[in-house]
XYZ file of C-alpha atoms in Angstrom:
439
model
C 125.750 106.242 56.429
C 129.213 106.611 54.902
C 128.132 109.861 53.249
C 126.850 111.142 56.595
C 130.087 110.232 58.386
C 132.114 111.957 55.681
C 129.986 115.105 56.029
C 130.393 115.020 59.828
C 134.172 114.966 59.507
C 134.029 117.901 57.115
C 131.854 119.948 59.488
C 134.083 119.041 62.460
C 136.901 120.862 60.679
C 134.914 124.078 60.305
C 135.612 127.162 62.461
C 133.632 127.165 65.703
C 131.428 130.051 64.535
C 130.474 128.198 61.371
C 129.419 125.112 63.331
C 127.339 127.305 65.654
C 125.533 128.949 62.738
C 124.827 125.554 61.160
C 123.439 124.179 64.429
C 121.328 127.294 65.025
C 119.787 127.293 61.557
C 119.202 123.533 61.621
C 117.450 123.753 65.008
C 115.403 126.745 63.839
C 114.343 124.958 60.658
C 113.575 121.680 62.417
C 111.402 123.260 65.095
C 109.674 125.506 62.558
C 108.865 122.432 60.499
C 107.477 120.662 63.572
C 105.087 123.571 64.112
C 103.474 122.837 60.759
C 102.362 119.481 62.139
C 101.122 120.934 65.423
C 99.814 124.476 65.035
C 98.151 124.493 61.603
C 94.876 123.608 63.311
C 94.871 127.053 64.965
C 94.494 128.725 61.535
C 90.988 127.252 61.213
C 87.909 128.613 62.976
C 85.391 125.792 62.275
C 82.521 128.272 62.308
C 79.131 126.637 62.176
C 80.346 123.428 63.779
C 77.984 122.345 66.542
C 79.090 122.794 70.141
C 79.718 119.696 72.237
C 78.472 119.907 75.847
C 78.238 123.683 75.452
C 81.931 123.962 74.583
C 83.050 125.250 71.169
C 84.298 122.542 68.773
C 87.626 124.271 68.126
C 88.207 124.615 71.853
C 87.700 120.856 72.183
C 90.292 120.328 69.433
C 92.795 122.577 71.204
C 92.100 120.952 74.585
C 92.541 117.443 73.130
C 95.819 118.396 71.470
C 97.159 120.166 74.566
C 96.225 117.204 76.799
C 98.232 114.921 74.517
C 101.080 117.446 74.480
C 100.968 117.725 78.291
C 101.147 113.956 78.788
C 104.097 113.956 76.403
C 105.827 116.579 78.541
C 105.341 114.539 81.712
C 106.774 111.472 79.997
C 109.589 113.618 78.605
C 110.837 114.403 82.130
C 112.348 110.940 82.160
C 112.713 110.295 78.426
C 114.684 113.442 77.624
C 116.804 113.391 80.790
C 117.938 109.817 79.972
C 118.351 110.552 76.261
C 121.049 108.726 74.285
C 122.367 110.830 71.403
C 122.427 108.094 68.780
C 118.614 107.812 68.816
C 117.802 111.499 68.408
C 117.318 111.905 64.652
C 115.244 108.748 64.222
C 113.139 109.687 67.245
C 112.366 113.131 65.798
C 111.222 111.718 62.460
C 109.191 108.862 63.946
C 107.394 111.098 66.455
C 106.509 113.753 63.859
C 105.457 111.000 61.452
C 102.960 109.695 64.026
C 101.579 113.220 64.516
C 101.221 113.666 60.737
C 99.334 110.374 60.386
C 96.943 111.610 63.108
C 96.239 114.726 60.994
C 95.425 112.498 58.020
C 92.991 110.526 60.158
C 91.551 113.818 61.479
C 90.634 114.811 57.911
C 88.902 111.480 57.242
C 87.099 110.782 60.522
C 83.891 112.849 60.913
C 83.359 115.361 63.725
C 83.146 115.177 66.672
C 84.951 111.816 66.748
C 88.008 113.355 65.117
C 88.649 115.315 68.317
C 90.431 112.195 69.590
C 92.832 112.414 66.636
C 94.073 115.797 67.875
C 94.957 114.088 71.160
C 97.007 111.565 69.171
C 98.594 114.426 67.241
C 99.777 116.211 70.386
C 100.968 113.081 72.188
C 104.285 112.558 70.319
C 105.141 116.201 69.627
C 105.939 117.207 73.198
C 109.244 115.350 72.977
C 110.591 117.303 69.988
C 111.899 120.325 71.889
C 114.113 118.215 74.144
C 115.434 116.165 71.239
C 116.369 119.249 69.212
C 117.755 121.268 72.131
C 120.023 118.392 73.140
C 122.104 119.161 70.041
C 122.698 122.722 71.314
C 123.152 122.696 75.086
C 126.423 122.879 76.999
C 128.280 125.065 74.465
C 129.791 128.521 74.803
C 127.564 129.656 71.929
C 124.391 128.038 73.314
C 122.769 131.472 73.858
C 123.023 132.306 70.172
C 121.909 128.882 68.960
C 119.125 128.546 71.517
C 117.875 132.067 70.784
C 117.620 131.261 67.086
C 115.807 128.013 67.861
C 113.500 129.596 70.423
C 112.304 132.444 68.211
C 111.125 129.811 65.770
C 108.191 129.416 68.186
C 107.181 132.992 67.400
C 108.060 133.006 63.709
C 106.640 129.546 62.991
C 103.374 130.340 64.727
C 102.693 133.229 62.360
C 104.084 131.412 59.318
C 101.990 128.276 59.815
C 98.811 130.298 60.383
C 99.505 132.289 57.221
C 100.111 129.117 55.192
C 97.009 127.486 56.659
C 94.775 130.470 55.927
C 96.201 130.684 52.393
C 95.350 127.031 51.743
C 91.788 127.686 52.903
C 91.134 131.033 51.190
C 93.245 130.752 48.026
C 93.226 127.025 47.243
C 89.791 126.269 48.724
C 91.141 123.496 50.973
C 88.668 122.467 53.671
C 89.554 123.261 57.275
C 89.737 119.525 58.011
C 92.308 118.745 55.295
C 94.301 121.954 55.772
C 96.409 120.718 58.775
C 97.532 117.559 56.958
C 98.392 119.448 53.745
C 100.252 122.132 55.689
C 102.385 119.359 57.180
C 102.978 117.942 53.710
C 104.580 121.228 52.628
C 107.136 120.922 55.428
C 108.144 117.257 55.066
C 111.202 117.874 52.867
C 112.447 120.851 54.935
C 112.099 118.688 58.055
C 114.248 115.908 56.566
C 116.878 118.423 55.468
C 117.150 120.158 58.828
C 117.267 116.919 60.841
C 120.135 115.762 58.606
C 121.929 119.055 59.305
C 121.513 118.578 63.065
C 123.207 115.199 62.765
C 126.271 116.917 61.280
C 126.847 119.012 64.413
C 129.852 117.715 66.430
C 129.577 117.284 70.242
C 130.750 120.064 72.625
C 134.551 120.482 72.695
C 136.853 120.809 75.725
C 136.473 124.590 75.869
C 132.684 124.243 75.904
C 132.858 121.820 78.825
C 135.268 124.068 80.714
C 133.029 127.134 80.377
C 129.600 125.513 80.747
C 129.995 122.116 82.493
C 129.642 118.676 80.988
C 126.120 117.521 80.160
C 125.142 113.943 80.827
C 122.152 111.628 81.042
C 120.405 111.637 84.415
C 119.161 108.645 86.400
C 116.437 108.783 89.065
C 118.940 109.581 91.820
C 120.493 112.556 90.036
C 117.037 113.913 89.150
C 115.900 113.753 92.786
C 119.136 115.417 93.944
C 118.668 118.350 91.555
C 115.114 118.878 92.722
C 116.190 118.737 96.368
C 119.094 121.143 95.861
C 117.134 123.741 93.872
C 113.522 123.186 94.893
C 112.573 126.653 96.215
C 114.021 128.429 93.190
C 112.689 125.885 90.725
C 109.230 126.082 92.317
C 109.095 129.847 91.798
C 110.407 129.437 88.270
C 107.762 126.857 87.397
C 105.027 129.107 88.851
C 106.108 132.035 86.650
C 106.509 129.787 83.642
C 103.036 128.310 84.191
C 101.201 131.643 83.787
C 103.394 132.572 80.829
C 102.704 129.232 79.131
C 98.958 129.643 79.589
C 98.982 133.096 77.974
C 101.376 132.093 75.232
C 99.219 129.062 74.416
C 96.072 131.193 74.274
C 97.773 133.671 71.948
C 99.110 130.847 69.802
C 95.896 128.832 69.513
C 93.394 131.679 69.338
C 95.375 134.447 67.669
C 92.927 134.475 64.759
C 90.030 135.007 67.185
C 91.944 137.652 69.190
C 92.604 139.651 66.027
C 89.017 139.184 64.872
C 87.767 140.454 68.236
C 89.562 143.718 67.473
C 88.206 143.888 63.934
C 91.325 142.619 62.103
C 90.883 139.672 59.711
C 93.803 140.010 57.265
C 95.568 136.621 57.027
C 99.032 138.121 56.388
C 99.049 140.043 59.670
C 100.049 137.015 61.754
C 103.378 136.432 60.020
C 104.215 140.159 59.860
C 103.695 140.855 63.554
C 105.203 137.593 64.781
C 108.260 137.947 62.527
C 108.975 141.406 63.979
C 108.628 140.062 67.530
C 110.875 137.110 66.693
C 113.590 139.421 65.352
C 113.530 141.709 68.410
C 113.633 138.795 70.877
C 116.435 137.137 68.892
C 118.560 140.288 69.139
C 117.960 140.645 72.891
C 118.789 137.039 73.676
C 121.769 136.765 71.346
C 123.472 139.628 73.177
C 123.707 137.410 76.272
C 126.492 135.467 74.575
C 128.713 138.471 75.371
C 128.410 137.772 79.110
C 130.958 135.072 79.938
C 130.289 134.901 83.676
C 127.464 132.372 84.066
C 125.980 133.748 87.294
C 125.993 137.296 85.937
C 124.264 136.095 82.768
C 121.758 134.134 84.859
C 120.955 137.337 86.774
C 120.523 139.356 83.564
C 118.148 136.677 82.226
C 115.980 137.197 85.318
C 115.891 140.933 84.555
C 114.941 140.235 80.929
C 112.064 137.967 81.998
C 110.930 140.546 84.565
C 110.947 143.288 81.918
C 108.842 141.084 79.650
C 106.276 140.421 82.394
C 105.998 144.119 83.168
C 105.709 145.079 79.482
C 102.996 142.482 78.876
C 101.071 143.388 82.020
C 101.505 147.138 81.620
C 100.424 147.137 77.987
C 97.369 145.025 78.829
C 96.456 147.421 81.661
C 96.851 150.589 79.583
C 95.110 149.307 76.436
C 92.632 151.803 74.984
C 91.344 151.224 71.415
C 91.024 154.993 70.999
C 94.734 155.649 71.530
C 96.522 152.467 70.390
C 95.883 150.420 67.269
C 95.282 146.640 67.425
C 98.535 146.037 65.518
C 100.562 148.123 67.973
C 98.882 146.493 70.958
C 99.364 142.928 69.717
C 102.992 143.703 68.864
C 103.700 145.192 72.321
C 101.916 142.450 74.273
C 103.491 139.759 72.089
C 106.954 141.239 72.589
C 106.500 141.358 76.360
C 105.075 137.838 76.479
C 107.868 136.298 74.426
C 110.594 138.347 76.151
C 109.503 136.565 79.332
C 108.586 133.164 77.886
C 111.399 132.384 75.447
C 114.350 132.752 77.876
C 112.897 129.887 79.912
C 112.795 127.753 76.761
C 116.295 128.603 75.630
C 118.851 129.857 78.119
C 117.482 130.142 81.671
C 118.154 126.527 82.656
C 121.301 126.391 80.501
C 122.894 129.181 82.551
C 121.476 127.818 85.818
C 123.208 124.477 85.279
C 126.422 126.221 84.204
C 126.338 128.627 87.186
C 126.122 125.836 89.750
C 128.128 123.232 87.745
C 125.309 120.694 87.935
C 125.922 117.262 86.418
C 122.832 116.760 84.297
C 121.008 118.327 81.370
C 118.562 121.094 80.577
C 115.874 118.716 79.348
C 115.004 117.411 82.823
C 114.146 120.754 84.456
C 112.683 122.189 81.253
C 110.255 119.324 80.930
C 109.101 119.699 84.522
C 108.293 123.349 83.805
C 106.662 122.509 80.468
C 104.542 119.714 81.942
C 103.137 122.009 84.631
C 102.714 124.875 82.181
C 100.665 122.883 79.695
C 98.634 121.285 82.480
C 97.739 124.818 83.547
C 96.858 125.642 79.949
C 94.363 122.753 79.758
C 92.744 123.785 83.042
C 92.487 127.417 81.949
C 90.843 126.485 78.640
C 88.220 124.466 80.479
C 87.606 127.262 82.997
C 87.284 129.803 80.183
C 84.696 127.750 78.327
C 82.700 126.533 81.315
C 82.782 129.694 83.448
C 83.739 132.616 81.234
C 82.373 131.547 77.851
C 80.703 134.943 77.327
C 84.090 136.725 77.372
C 85.757 136.967 73.937
C 89.364 135.899 73.448
C 90.642 139.484 73.101
C 89.327 140.459 76.549
C 90.449 137.164 78.065
C 93.969 137.683 76.710
C 94.096 141.197 78.141
C 92.907 140.040 81.581
C 95.551 137.320 81.526
C 98.202 139.938 80.835
C 97.366 141.599 84.147
C 97.949 138.294 85.968
C 101.342 137.902 84.296
C 102.264 141.474 85.200
C 101.497 140.986 88.892
C 101.921 137.310 89.765
C 104.615 136.526 87.177
C 106.749 139.515 88.151
C 106.507 138.615 91.835
C 107.687 135.056 91.171
C 110.617 136.241 89.033
C 111.817 138.762 91.642
C 111.635 136.167 94.436
C 113.350 133.578 92.237
C 116.226 135.967 91.559
C 116.702 136.647 95.279
C 116.729 132.914 96.097
C 119.209 131.934 93.373
C 121.552 134.793 94.345
C 121.408 133.584 97.964
C 122.050 130.013 96.802
C 125.110 131.190 94.862
C 126.362 133.047 97.951
C 126.096 129.862 100.045
C 127.851 127.776 97.382
C 130.724 130.278 97.186
C 131.129 130.270 100.968
C 131.137 126.487 100.967
C 133.783 126.374 98.236
C 135.956 128.870 100.130
C 135.685 126.728 103.264
C 136.719 123.555 101.408
C 139.594 125.439 99.782
C 140.821 126.644 103.186
C 140.606 123.111 104.648
C 142.586 121.655 101.738
C 145.318 124.289 102.131
C 145.513 123.614 105.882
C 145.871 119.860 105.324
C-alpha cells in the first residue's frame, strides 16, 4: 500500500496531459482484458453439437451469457450510481475472477448443462464498464480518455476472436477449454492495468468548473434526473436499444456473418475491427476541441445520426457483385460503432455537463445498457424461434435497415427535445438572474 501511495503522489505531479494518457491507456487495457473473459466464447462455433429445443447450442450459450449480463446491468443502475471510489479496484478484480471461474467450470461440466455456467459468467461482468468509466468521467479530457476506452470494445472484440481461433486451430485447444485459456493469457495485463487506474488522481478544480462535479446518487436524485429528462432519455434509450441489438449480433456471431459471405480467415476479425477502432477513435477524440458542452452535445447527436445512416444505407445498398465482404463489413461496422460508441463514452458525459446535473454517468448509462441487452436477448430468441432459416449475414443486413430508419428518427427527435430543454433552462436562468438584480 505504501508503494501504491508513493506512486500516486508521483503521478499527481505529472502534467495534466500525461495523467490523461495514463488513464486512457489503463482504461483501454483494463476493458480489453475484460473482453477476454467475456467474448472468447464467440470465437467458437460448436458445430455438430446437438440443438436444444430446436435452438442452436451456441445461441443458447450467447443467450445465457447475455441474460446474466442484462441482470447485471439492471443491478448496476443502483450499484454504479452509488459507487464509492475506494472499492473500485477490488470490485473489478473480484467480479472478473468470478467470471473466469465460471469459464473453468464451463470447460469441465458437460453440455448442455454448461449453458448455465455462461449465465454465471455474464452475471458479474456487466458492472465492469461503470467501474472503469468512473475513473474517467467529469474531466476536461474525458472525451479523449473515454474514446480510447470505448474503442477497446471494437479492438478487443477482434483481438479476442483472433486469439481464440488461434488457440483452436494452431494449438488444438478444444472449444470448451478455449474461453478459460484465453482469459488466462490476459490475467497479468488485467492486474497491471487495474493498478494503473488506481494511480489516476481525482478531477481537479478546473475539471469541476468545466464539467460539473460528479457524485454518488441516492434514490431521490435518480428519480429527479429521470423526471427532468424523461422524454429525451426515452428517445435515447430507444435508439441505443436497436444499436445494442445489432452490435451484440455482430460481436457474438461475427464468425458466422463472415462465413455466410464465404470468408473464414481467422485474422480478418482483428484487421477489420482494428481499422474501425482507429477511425472511431479519431472522430471522437476531436470532440475534445469543443469546449462548449451544449455545442459538443449537439455534435455528438450528429455523429450518431451519421453512423445510423451509414449503417442503414450500406445495408440497403449491399450487392455482392459490386462490393466485397471486407468492404461491406468495414463500412457497416464503422457506421454501427460511430453510432454506438458515443453513447458508451461521451453522450451522457456531455449531457450531464450541459445541464450541470449533480450525479454521474453510470446511472443513465446503465439504464440504457439494461434495456439494450434486454432487447438483445429478446431478438436472439425471436431469431431462433421465428427466423431460424435466415443466416446471420442476412439477419445483420436486415437489422441495419431498422437502425437506419428507426434509429435515425429517434436521434433526430432526441436532438430537438434536448435543444428545446436547453432553451427553457437558459430562459429560466435569465429570469432568476433578473430577479436577483432587481432585489
